[in-house]
Amino acid sequence: FKLTYGVKTFFEKQLSGTIYQALGIPEEALRCINQGLFLEPNSVTLLCTKSRCLLSLGELESAISAMEKAYRLYPDHPLVIKYRPLVLLYSDRFEEALPMLKQAADDLAIKQKEKTVNGASSPNPQIDHYLTHIGFAKFNLGECERGMSMMDLCIKVDPNYGTGYVNKGVALFRLQKYEEACKYLEKGIALDPLSFRAKDYYNQALLYTEQKPE
């Protein structure tokens, strides 16, 4: 009875955590996930979801810790392959993130081609979304012009993808172009109101613009 109850409760917590994360309620998702991890501390699915929740809350070190544990347990797990490079990217570990992002984008492109050959092709926006992630990494590794052009292309291809604007805004912030950064970050927040990263950089950029001498 206890084993059956534990398994049932674990899957309930896993499902609840995933649903809350998808609904953009990371605090509640994290509560359910931690309860699930208490029952099954080596659940790679829950560890990856926990890492994403922590990332959205701006808790970068904890997000990395959860993701690295998932990576040690199951390095080839689809969720690890998909989300680990993003956790590294937003933790400013660009040299590690870039090859992973390129590989993930290439794998998606190959799958898309296979679908086209089999006559079951449909647009996959994730391929275009990798443009901004790869561009952001390149920008921060010194390829500023190439990185910016890739981020711009992502915005052009999918103008409703909030992260595209956020990455461009953060890049402009790092160039000390605070007024331009505010415009992109504000757009990113409008499309993704729960983005802690967008709000944090927007508030910093706004402070610099207000301090600018007349």
mmCIF file of C-alpha atoms in Angstrom:
data_model
loop_
_atom_site.group_PDB
_atom_site.id
_atom_site.type_symbol
_atom_site.label_atom_id
_atom_site.label_comp_id
_atom_site.label_asym_id
_atom_site.label_seq_id
_atom_site.Cartn_x
_atom_site.Cartn_y
_atom_site.Cartn_z
ATOM 1 C CA PHE A 1 0.000 0.000 0.000
ATOM 2 C CA LYS A 2 2.758 2.433 0.951
ATOM 3 C CA LEU A 3 4.674 1.755 -2.273
ATOM 4 C CA THR A 4 1.562 2.219 -4.419
ATOM 5 C CA TYR A 5 0.668 5.414 -2.570
ATOM 6 C CA GLY A 6 4.215 6.762 -2.986
ATOM 7 C CA VAL A 7 4.286 6.083 -6.725
ATOM 8 C CA LYS A 8 0.861 7.652 -7.182
ATOM 9 C CA THR A 9 1.861 10.720 -5.171
ATOM 10 C CA PHE A 10 5.146 11.058 -7.088
ATOM 11 C CA PHE A 11 3.406 11.121 -10.471
ATOM 12 C CA GLU A 12 0.803 13.552 -9.151
ATOM 13 C CA LYS A 13 3.571 15.934 -8.021
ATOM 14 C CA GLN A 14 5.422 15.520 -11.314
ATOM 15 C CA LEU A 15 2.286 16.282 -13.307
ATOM 16 C CA SER A 16 1.329 19.225 -11.090
ATOM 17 C CA GLY A 17 4.831 20.701 -11.278
ATOM 18 C CA THR A 18 4.885 20.429 -15.063
ATOM 19 C CA ILE A 19 1.431 22.028 -15.375
ATOM 20 C CA TYR A 20 2.285 24.921 -13.049
ATOM 21 C CA GLN A 21 5.526 25.514 -14.953
ATOM 22 C CA ALA A 22 3.634 25.582 -18.259
ATOM 23 C CA LEU A 23 1.117 28.028 -16.763
ATOM 24 C CA GLY A 24 3.926 30.349 -15.722
ATOM 25 C CA ILE A 25 3.590 29.837 -11.962
ATOM 26 C CA PRO A 26 7.170 28.790 -11.103
ATOM 27 C CA GLU A 27 6.823 29.202 -7.326
ATOM 28 C CA GLU A 28 3.940 26.716 -7.139
ATOM 29 C CA ALA A 29 5.653 24.456 -9.668
ATOM 30 C CA LEU A 30 8.779 24.437 -7.505
ATOM 31 C CA ARG A 31 6.774 23.477 -4.417
ATOM 32 C CA CYS A 32 5.258 20.456 -6.179
ATOM 33 C CA ILE A 33 8.583 19.485 -7.754
ATOM 34 C CA ASN A 34 10.414 19.520 -4.433
ATOM 35 C CA GLN A 35 7.718 17.286 -2.961
ATOM 36 C CA GLY A 36 8.171 14.907 -5.892
ATOM 37 C CA LEU A 37 11.963 14.935 -5.519
ATOM 38 C CA PHE A 38 11.562 14.047 -1.844
ATOM 39 C CA LEU A 39 9.934 10.816 -3.034
ATOM 40 C CA GLU A 40 12.268 10.268 -6.003
ATOM 41 C CA PRO A 41 15.438 12.394 -5.689
ATOM 42 C CA ASN A 42 16.937 11.049 -8.934
ATOM 43 C CA SER A 43 14.043 11.924 -11.247
ATOM 44 C CA VAL A 44 15.732 13.566 -14.224
ATOM 45 C CA THR A 45 12.421 14.982 -15.467
ATOM 46 C CA LEU A 46 11.771 16.725 -12.154
ATOM 47 C CA LEU A 47 15.364 17.940 -11.857
ATOM 48 C CA CYS A 48 15.191 19.519 -15.311
ATOM 49 C CA THR A 49 11.828 21.111 -14.557
ATOM 50 C CA LYS A 50 13.182 22.364 -11.244
ATOM 51 C CA SER A 51 16.162 23.888 -13.007
ATOM 52 C CA ARG A 52 13.857 25.728 -15.420
ATOM 53 C CA CYS A 53 11.736 27.037 -12.538
ATOM 54 C CA LEU A 54 14.786 28.286 -10.669
ATOM 55 C CA LEU A 55 16.112 29.888 -13.842
ATOM 56 C CA SER A 56 12.849 31.773 -14.359
ATOM 57 C CA LEU A 57 13.070 32.967 -10.738
ATOM 58 C CA GLY A 58 16.609 34.238 -11.261
ATOM 59 C CA GLU A 59 18.208 31.647 -8.946
ATOM 60 C CA LEU A 60 21.040 30.788 -11.327
ATOM 61 C CA GLU A 61 23.346 28.823 -9.022
ATOM 62 C CA SER A 62 20.521 26.573 -7.836
ATOM 63 C CA ALA A 63 19.326 26.139 -11.436
ATOM 64 C CA ILE A 64 22.799 25.006 -12.490
ATOM 65 C CA SER A 65 23.049 22.642 -9.517
ATOM 66 C CA ALA A 66 19.759 20.897 -10.376
ATOM 67 C CA MET A 67 20.631 20.654 -14.069
ATOM 68 C CA GLU A 68 24.137 19.326 -13.439
ATOM 69 C CA LYS A 69 22.725 16.600 -11.196
ATOM 70 C CA ALA A 70 20.318 15.637 -13.996
ATOM 71 C CA TYR A 71 23.235 15.635 -16.443
ATOM 72 C CA ARG A 72 25.311 13.325 -14.232
ATOM 73 C CA LEU A 73 22.391 10.916 -13.896
ATOM 74 C CA TYR A 74 21.331 10.806 -17.557
ATOM 75 C CA PRO A 75 23.423 12.969 -19.938
ATOM 76 C CA ASP A 76 21.484 11.836 -23.020
ATOM 77 C CA HIS A 77 18.028 12.524 -21.608
ATOM 78 C CA PRO A 78 16.028 14.674 -24.098
ATOM 79 C CA LEU A 79 15.235 17.302 -21.445
ATOM 80 C CA VAL A 80 18.890 17.559 -20.452
ATOM 81 C CA ILE A 81 19.922 17.985 -24.089
ATOM 82 C CA LYS A 82 17.233 20.627 -24.624
ATOM 83 C CA TYR A 83 17.533 22.733 -21.469
ATOM 84 C CA ARG A 84 21.090 22.339 -20.176
ATOM 85 C CA PRO A 85 22.600 24.650 -22.834
ATOM 86 C CA LEU A 86 20.018 27.330 -21.985
ATOM 87 C CA VAL A 87 20.830 27.132 -18.268
ATOM 88 C CA LEU A 88 24.527 27.487 -19.128
ATOM 89 C CA LEU A 89 23.803 30.321 -21.559
ATOM 90 C CA TYR A 90 21.860 32.410 -19.053
ATOM 91 C CA SER A 91 24.534 31.732 -16.448
ATOM 92 C CA ASP A 92 27.081 33.367 -18.796
ATOM 93 C CA ARG A 93 28.899 30.080 -19.495
ATOM 94 C CA PHE A 94 28.934 30.859 -23.211
ATOM 95 C CA GLU A 95 31.868 28.695 -24.333
ATOM 96 C CA GLU A 96 30.152 25.608 -22.914
ATOM 97 C CA ALA A 97 26.702 26.546 -24.154
ATOM 98 C CA LEU A 98 27.522 27.451 -27.776
ATOM 99 C CA PRO A 99 28.499 23.991 -29.145
ATOM 100 C CA MET A 100 25.498 22.430 -27.381
ATOM 101 C CA LEU A 101 23.143 25.013 -28.879
ATOM 102 C CA LYS A 102 24.562 24.434 -32.351
ATOM 103 C CA GLN A 103 24.195 20.675 -31.988
ATOM 104 C CA ALA A 104 20.618 20.974 -30.737
ATOM 105 C CA ALA A 105 19.719 23.273 -33.640
ATOM 106 C CA ASP A 106 21.342 20.910 -36.145
ATOM 107 C CA ASP A 107 19.470 17.923 -34.689
ATOM 108 C CA LEU A 108 16.156 19.769 -34.981
ATOM 109 C CA ALA A 109 16.935 20.760 -38.565
ATOM 110 C CA ILE A 110 17.704 17.141 -39.455
ATOM 111 C CA LYS A 111 14.426 15.963 -37.942
ATOM 112 C CA GLN A 112 12.603 18.656 -39.876
ATOM 113 C CA LYS A 113 14.196 17.495 -43.139
ATOM 114 C CA GLU A 114 13.196 13.896 -42.386
ATOM 115 C CA LYS A 115 9.598 14.995 -41.900
ATOM 116 C CA THR A 116 9.723 16.889 -45.190
ATOM 117 C CA VAL A 117 10.997 13.796 -47.010
ATOM 118 C CA ASN A 118 8.214 11.711 -45.458
ATOM 119 C CA GLY A 119 5.590 14.287 -46.463
ATOM 120 C CA ALA A 120 4.731 15.213 -42.871
ATOM 121 C CA SER A 121 6.458 18.570 -42.685
ATOM 122 C CA SER A 122 5.193 21.314 -40.414
ATOM 123 C CA PRO A 123 6.999 24.457 -39.213
ATOM 124 C CA ASN A 124 9.115 24.019 -36.126
ATOM 125 C CA PRO A 125 9.612 27.415 -34.461
ATOM 126 C CA GLN A 126 12.213 25.982 -32.097
ATOM 127 C CA ILE A 127 14.718 25.901 -34.970
ATOM 128 C CA ASP A 128 14.302 29.651 -35.467
ATOM 129 C CA HIS A 129 14.413 30.262 -31.717
ATOM 130 C CA TYR A 130 17.909 28.787 -31.574
ATOM 131 C CA LEU A 131 19.036 31.706 -33.731
ATOM 132 C CA THR A 132 18.718 34.100 -30.806
ATOM 133 C CA HIS A 133 20.386 31.729 -28.338
ATOM 134 C CA ILE A 134 23.340 31.058 -30.629
ATOM 135 C CA GLY A 135 23.510 34.741 -31.541
ATOM 136 C CA PHE A 136 23.535 35.763 -27.877
ATOM 137 C CA ALA A 137 26.372 33.326 -27.147
ATOM 138 C CA LYS A 138 28.383 34.545 -30.148
ATOM 139 C CA PHE A 139 27.844 38.172 -29.128
ATOM 140 C CA ASN A 140 29.209 37.505 -25.663
ATOM 141 C CA LEU A 141 32.171 35.596 -27.071
ATOM 142 C CA GLY A 142 33.274 38.601 -29.133
ATOM 143 C CA GLU A 143 31.417 38.039 -32.413
ATOM 144 C CA CYS A 144 29.256 41.106 -31.766
ATOM 145 C CA GLU A 145 28.135 41.849 -35.329
ATOM 146 C CA ARG A 146 27.361 38.231 -36.202
ATOM 147 C CA GLY A 147 25.597 37.695 -32.891
ATOM 148 C CA MET A 148 23.436 40.794 -33.300
ATOM 149 C CA SER A 149 22.440 39.826 -36.833
ATOM 150 C CA MET A 150 21.326 36.376 -35.655
ATOM 151 C CA MET A 151 19.269 37.882 -32.834
ATOM 152 C CA ASP A 152 17.690 40.329 -35.287
ATOM 153 C CA LEU A 153 16.868 37.485 -37.664
ATOM 154 C CA CYS A 154 15.068 35.566 -34.906
ATOM 155 C CA ILE A 155 12.928 38.614 -34.143
ATOM 156 C CA LYS A 156 12.140 39.010 -37.842
ATOM 157 C CA VAL A 157 11.220 35.341 -38.274
ATOM 158 C CA ASP A 158 9.161 35.111 -35.072
ATOM 159 C CA PRO A 159 8.172 38.562 -33.770
ATOM 160 C CA ASN A 160 6.093 36.962 -30.990
ATOM 161 C CA TYR A 161 8.991 35.137 -29.316
ATOM 162 C CA GLY A 162 9.718 37.174 -26.199
ATOM 163 C CA THR A 163 13.171 35.721 -25.532
ATOM 164 C CA GLY A 164 14.349 37.072 -28.885
ATOM 165 C CA TYR A 165 13.732 40.629 -27.669
ATOM 166 C CA VAL A 166 15.151 39.908 -24.224
ATOM 167 C CA ASN A 167 18.435 38.563 -25.598
ATOM 168 C CA LYS A 168 18.769 41.588 -27.893
ATOM 169 C CA GLY A 169 17.953 43.904 -24.987
ATOM 170 C CA VAL A 170 20.569 42.311 -22.724
ATOM 171 C CA ALA A 171 23.155 42.563 -25.508
ATOM 172 C CA LEU A 172 22.391 46.267 -25.943
ATOM 173 C CA PHE A 173 22.600 46.721 -22.181
ATOM 174 C CA ARG A 174 26.079 45.219 -22.200
ATOM 175 C CA LEU A 175 27.009 47.698 -24.934
ATOM 176 C CA GLN A 176 25.762 50.433 -22.567
ATOM 177 C CA LYS A 177 23.021 51.385 -25.038
ATOM 178 C CA TYR A 178 20.489 51.635 -22.253
ATOM 179 C CA GLU A 179 17.654 53.462 -24.038
ATOM 180 C CA GLU A 180 17.629 50.949 -26.889
ATOM 181 C CA ALA A 181 17.921 48.122 -24.391
ATOM 182 C CA CYS A 182 14.815 49.356 -22.570
ATOM 183 C CA LYS A 183 12.757 49.228 -25.777
ATOM 184 C CA TYR A 184 13.648 45.614 -26.507
ATOM 185 C CA LEU A 185 13.340 44.491 -22.897
ATOM 186 C CA GLU A 186 9.970 46.191 -22.576
ATOM 187 C CA LYS A 187 8.769 44.293 -25.644
ATOM 188 C CA GLY A 188 10.155 41.069 -24.199
ATOM 189 C CA ILE A 189 8.276 41.648 -20.938
ATOM 190 C CA ALA A 190 5.060 42.344 -22.846
ATOM 191 C CA LEU A 191 5.381 38.966 -24.581
ATOM 192 C CA ASP A 192 6.685 37.112 -21.535
ATOM 193 C CA PRO A 193 5.484 38.926 -18.381
ATOM 194 C CA LEU A 194 7.007 36.313 -16.060
ATOM 195 C CA SER A 195 10.573 36.671 -17.329
ATOM 196 C CA PHE A 196 12.660 37.542 -14.268
ATOM 197 C CA ARG A 197 15.695 38.090 -16.479
ATOM 198 C CA ALA A 198 13.877 40.632 -18.666
ATOM 199 C CA LYS A 199 12.537 42.551 -15.675
ATOM 200 C CA ASP A 200 15.897 42.585 -13.914
ATOM 201 C CA TYR A 201 17.780 43.995 -16.905
ATOM 202 C CA TYR A 202 14.960 46.397 -17.738
ATOM 203 C CA ASN A 203 15.047 47.883 -14.238
ATOM 204 C CA GLN A 204 18.820 48.260 -14.430
ATOM 205 C CA ALA A 205 18.670 49.853 -17.890
ATOM 206 C CA LEU A 206 15.902 52.202 -16.797
ATOM 207 C CA LEU A 207 17.983 53.312 -13.824
ATOM 208 C CA TYR A 208 20.917 54.173 -16.084
ATOM 209 C CA THR A 209 18.702 56.147 -18.458
ATOM 210 C CA GLU A 210 17.262 58.129 -15.553
ATOM 211 C CA GLN A 211 20.778 58.911 -14.323
ATOM 212 C CA LYS A 212 21.830 60.157 -17.760
ATOM 213 C CA PRO A 213 22.596 63.911 -17.628
ATOM 214 C CA GLU A 214 20.213 66.194 -19.514
#
